[in-house]
Amino acid sequence: MAASLLALAVALLVGGGFGGVDRGAGAPVETEGGEVTYGSVIKLMHEKTKHRLHSHDVPYGSGSGQQSVTGFPEGDDSNSYWIIRPIPDSSSKQGDSIETGSIIKLQHMRTRRWLHSHLHASPLSGNLEVSCFGGDELSDTGDYWRLEIEGSGKVWKRDKKIRLRHVDTGGYLHSHNKKYNRLGGGQQEVCGVREKRAENIWLAAEGVYLPVNGSK
């Protein structure tokens, strides 16, 4: 069973290196493994509210007008999957472990756009807007996030609480129970906040976790 799940994960995710996910494939399935690695397709769960980091092809009606990012209350929505990528000048490869302090990118699986932030104001709280931007062939440093692992341990594991700090603005990926009226399903605001708060802690949740390079 473990081997068949691994085969499905690899077929679903890689096809050819960091080329991306087979867009015709079904939703990812969860595989065993403690570490979070590059190339894995995961959901991030907001610790305080249990909402998943989410996006869809709906633009903000203010600010940048880019693709909106929200917190989604249900765990089974395929628009909440993100592919963990290294930045272009990194030596990291698919399947490598990710250490605290690493700069990563998160690519939205469905729309292929990157988790992004900038100085535009977020719609509900006026904090830093978090959006999705670009695509497979378009990205910039506004898509760069620094991993900060809470507590002991240097390597990102699924049971570790993390923060993601935006490199350009210094804002932490943040959410709270401010809800959007125009979006269904109880979706809440995701934004950037420069202060460390309990509301900027996230956990790796559902997904396909690629095995660590060199593991048996």
Short mmCIF file of C-alpha atoms in Angstrom, two decimals:
data_model
loop_
_atom_site.label_atom_id
_atom_site.label_comp_id
_atom_site.label_asym_id
_atom_site.label_seq_id
_atom_site.Cartn_x
_atom_site.Cartn_y
_atom_site.Cartn_z
CA MET A 1 0.00 0.00 0.00
CA ALA A 2 2.77 2.45 0.92
CA ALA A 3 4.54 1.73 -2.38
CA SER A 4 1.38 2.27 -4.42
CA LEU A 5 0.66 5.55 -2.64
CA LEU A 6 4.21 6.69 -3.27
CA ALA A 7 3.95 5.77 -6.96
CA LEU A 8 0.72 7.74 -7.26
CA ALA A 9 2.27 10.72 -5.49
CA VAL A 10 5.29 10.73 -7.78
CA ALA A 11 3.15 10.39 -10.91
CA LEU A 12 0.88 13.15 -9.69
CA LEU A 13 3.59 15.58 -8.72
CA VAL A 14 6.69 15.25 -10.73
CA GLY A 15 6.32 13.94 -14.21
CA GLY A 16 9.64 15.68 -14.83
CA GLY A 17 11.56 17.33 -12.03
CA PHE A 18 10.13 20.64 -10.89
CA GLY A 19 7.96 20.84 -13.98
CA GLY A 20 4.80 20.71 -11.90
CA VAL A 21 1.65 18.76 -11.24
CA ASP A 22 -0.31 16.84 -13.83
CA ARG A 23 -3.29 19.16 -14.12
CA GLY A 24 -5.48 16.35 -15.39
CA ALA A 25 -4.89 14.23 -12.33
CA GLY A 26 -7.26 13.94 -9.41
CA ALA A 27 -6.78 15.53 -6.00
CA PRO A 28 -3.57 14.54 -4.18
CA VAL A 29 -3.64 11.81 -1.59
CA GLU A 30 -1.82 11.81 1.71
CA THR A 31 1.29 9.71 2.17
CA GLU A 32 3.25 8.88 5.30
CA GLY A 33 6.35 10.77 6.35
CA GLY A 34 7.38 13.22 9.01
CA GLU A 35 9.32 15.83 7.06
CA VAL A 36 7.98 18.46 4.70
CA THR A 37 10.06 18.49 1.50
CA TYR A 38 10.41 20.53 -1.67
CA GLY A 39 7.97 19.40 -4.35
CA SER A 40 5.36 18.27 -1.83
CA VAL A 41 1.77 19.41 -2.41
CA ILE A 42 0.21 20.40 0.89
CA LYS A 43 -2.44 22.37 2.69
CA LEU A 44 -1.47 24.86 5.38
CA MET A 45 -3.81 25.04 8.36
CA HIS A 46 -4.11 28.18 10.44
CA GLU A 47 -3.58 27.02 14.01
CA LYS A 48 -6.03 29.40 15.70
CA THR A 49 -9.04 29.04 13.39
CA LYS A 50 -8.27 25.69 11.64
CA HIS A 51 -8.97 27.33 8.25
CA ARG A 52 -6.82 26.25 5.28
CA LEU A 53 -4.81 28.69 3.19
CA HIS A 54 -6.92 28.96 0.04
CA SER A 55 -7.13 30.70 -3.31
CA HIS A 56 -9.33 30.68 -6.39
CA ASP A 57 -9.56 32.64 -9.64
CA VAL A 58 -11.45 35.54 -8.06
CA PRO A 59 -9.71 38.96 -7.98
CA TYR A 60 -9.75 41.38 -5.09
CA GLY A 61 -12.20 44.22 -5.61
CA SER A 62 -9.68 46.68 -4.11
CA GLY A 63 -5.94 47.02 -3.64
CA SER A 64 -3.90 45.22 -6.30
CA GLY A 65 -6.86 43.54 -7.99
CA GLN A 66 -4.79 40.34 -8.07
CA GLN A 67 -6.14 36.86 -7.34
CA SER A 68 -7.52 36.72 -3.81
CA VAL A 69 -6.22 34.53 -0.98
CA THR A 70 -8.47 33.52 1.92
CA GLY A 71 -8.81 31.09 4.80
CA PHE A 72 -11.25 28.28 3.99
CA PRO A 73 -13.02 26.37 6.77
CA GLU A 74 -13.28 22.94 5.11
CA GLY A 75 -10.36 20.56 4.67
CA ASP A 76 -11.57 18.86 1.48
CA ASP A 77 -11.41 21.73 -1.04
CA SER A 78 -8.86 21.23 -3.84
CA ASN A 79 -8.29 25.00 -4.13
CA SER A 80 -6.32 24.80 -0.87
CA TYR A 81 -3.36 22.80 -2.25
CA TRP A 82 0.04 24.50 -2.60
CA ILE A 83 3.28 23.18 -4.13
CA ILE A 84 6.43 23.99 -2.15
CA ARG A 85 9.18 25.30 -4.43
CA PRO A 86 12.74 26.55 -3.86
CA ILE A 87 13.70 29.99 -5.10
CA PRO A 88 15.46 30.03 -8.52
CA ASP A 89 19.05 30.56 -7.30
CA SER A 90 18.79 27.84 -4.65
CA SER A 91 20.66 24.54 -4.89
CA SER A 92 17.70 22.72 -3.31
CA LYS A 93 16.11 19.89 -5.24
CA GLN A 94 12.78 18.14 -5.16
CA GLY A 95 12.67 15.87 -2.10
CA ASP A 96 15.17 17.92 -0.10
CA SER A 97 14.41 18.78 3.51
CA ILE A 98 13.56 22.40 4.33
CA GLU A 99 15.36 24.05 7.23
CA THR A 100 14.27 27.01 9.31
CA GLY A 101 15.47 30.21 7.66
CA SER A 102 15.02 28.83 4.15
CA ILE A 103 13.36 31.08 1.59
CA ILE A 104 10.59 29.22 -0.24
CA LYS A 105 7.82 29.85 -2.74
CA LEU A 106 4.29 28.43 -2.61
CA GLN A 107 2.58 27.80 -5.94
CA HIS A 108 -1.20 27.44 -5.98
CA MET A 109 -1.84 24.06 -7.59
CA ARG A 110 -5.05 24.93 -9.46
CA THR A 111 -4.19 28.37 -10.87
CA ARG A 112 -0.37 28.04 -10.98
CA ARG A 113 0.04 31.48 -9.39
CA TRP A 114 2.41 32.24 -6.51
CA LEU A 115 1.57 33.23 -2.94
CA HIS A 116 2.52 36.91 -2.98
CA SER A 117 2.46 40.04 -0.86
CA HIS A 118 3.20 43.75 -1.23
CA LEU A 119 2.32 47.10 0.32
CA HIS A 120 -1.31 47.27 -0.85
CA ALA A 121 -3.77 47.28 2.06
CA SER A 122 -5.74 44.11 2.77
CA PRO A 123 -9.51 44.49 2.19
CA LEU A 124 -10.92 43.94 5.69
CA SER A 125 -8.25 44.93 8.21
CA GLY A 126 -5.99 47.29 6.26
CA ASN A 127 -2.92 45.14 6.92
CA LEU A 128 -0.61 43.98 4.12
CA GLU A 129 -2.50 42.37 1.25
CA VAL A 130 -1.69 38.74 0.43
CA SER A 131 -2.57 37.68 -3.10
CA CYS A 132 -1.64 35.20 -5.83
CA PHE A 133 0.50 36.53 -8.67
CA GLY A 134 2.26 35.46 -11.86
CA GLY A 135 2.50 31.87 -13.07
CA ASP A 136 4.92 29.20 -14.24
CA GLU A 137 6.90 31.71 -16.32
CA LEU A 138 6.34 34.84 -14.20
CA SER A 139 7.54 35.39 -10.65
CA ASP A 140 9.40 38.00 -8.59
CA THR A 141 10.75 38.51 -5.07
CA GLY A 142 7.24 39.38 -3.88
CA ASP A 143 6.71 35.59 -3.95
CA TYR A 144 9.52 34.86 -1.46
CA TRP A 145 8.70 33.69 2.08
CA ARG A 146 11.16 32.84 4.86
CA LEU A 147 10.34 29.76 6.95
CA GLU A 148 10.52 30.21 10.73
CA ILE A 149 10.03 27.05 12.79
CA GLU A 150 8.67 27.51 16.31
CA GLY A 151 10.44 25.76 19.17
CA SER A 152 13.33 23.33 18.87
CA GLY A 153 14.40 21.63 15.68
CA LYS A 154 15.86 22.99 12.47
CA VAL A 155 13.97 20.90 9.89
CA TRP A 156 10.34 21.44 8.89
CA LYS A 157 8.23 18.52 10.07
CA ARG A 158 4.50 18.08 9.89
CA ASP A 159 4.00 18.41 13.62
CA LYS A 160 5.97 21.68 13.82
CA LYS A 161 4.33 25.05 14.18
CA ILE A 162 5.69 27.49 11.61
CA ARG A 163 5.55 31.11 10.55
CA LEU A 164 6.11 32.38 7.02
CA ARG A 165 7.65 35.85 6.85
CA HIS A 166 7.43 37.76 3.58
CA VAL A 167 10.93 38.73 2.46
CA ASP A 168 10.10 42.06 0.79
CA THR A 169 7.68 43.52 3.36
CA GLY A 170 8.60 41.70 6.59
CA GLY A 171 4.97 40.73 7.09
CA TYR A 172 4.04 37.38 8.62
CA LEU A 173 1.38 35.31 6.86
CA HIS A 174 -1.59 35.94 9.11
CA SER A 175 -5.29 35.18 9.40
CA HIS A 176 -8.13 35.96 11.78
CA ASN A 177 -11.90 35.56 12.01
CA LYS A 178 -12.76 38.61 9.90
CA LYS A 179 -15.12 37.09 7.33
CA TYR A 180 -15.87 38.11 3.75
CA ASN A 181 -19.53 38.81 3.06
CA ARG A 182 -19.26 38.42 -0.72
CA LEU A 183 -17.50 35.04 -0.59
CA GLY A 184 -19.45 31.94 0.43
CA GLY A 185 -18.47 29.22 2.83
CA GLY A 186 -17.30 31.33 5.76
CA GLN A 187 -14.04 32.39 4.13
CA GLN A 188 -11.87 34.71 6.21
CA GLU A 189 -9.17 37.25 5.50
CA VAL A 190 -5.54 36.26 5.02
CA CYS A 191 -3.10 39.17 5.23
CA GLY A 192 0.41 40.14 6.29
CA VAL A 193 1.24 41.52 9.76
CA ARG A 194 4.74 42.66 10.73
CA GLU A 195 4.43 41.68 14.40
CA LYS A 196 4.75 38.13 15.70
CA ARG A 197 1.34 37.07 16.94
CA ALA A 198 -0.43 33.82 17.76
CA GLU A 199 -2.53 34.38 14.64
CA ASN A 200 0.47 33.95 12.31
CA ILE A 201 1.15 30.31 13.22
CA TRP A 202 0.43 27.58 10.64
CA LEU A 203 0.71 23.80 10.45
CA ALA A 204 1.22 21.44 7.52
CA ALA A 205 -2.01 19.48 7.00
CA GLU A 206 -3.36 17.28 4.19
CA GLY A 207 -1.23 16.61 1.14
CA VAL A 208 1.26 14.51 -0.78
CA TYR A 209 4.57 14.61 1.07
CA LEU A 210 7.50 13.48 -1.05
CA PRO A 211 10.06 11.29 0.74
CA VAL A 212 13.33 12.88 1.79
CA ASN A 213 16.13 12.46 -0.75
CA GLY A 214 18.30 9.49 0.18
CA SER A 215 15.65 7.90 2.42
CA LYS A 216 14.83 4.22 1.97
#
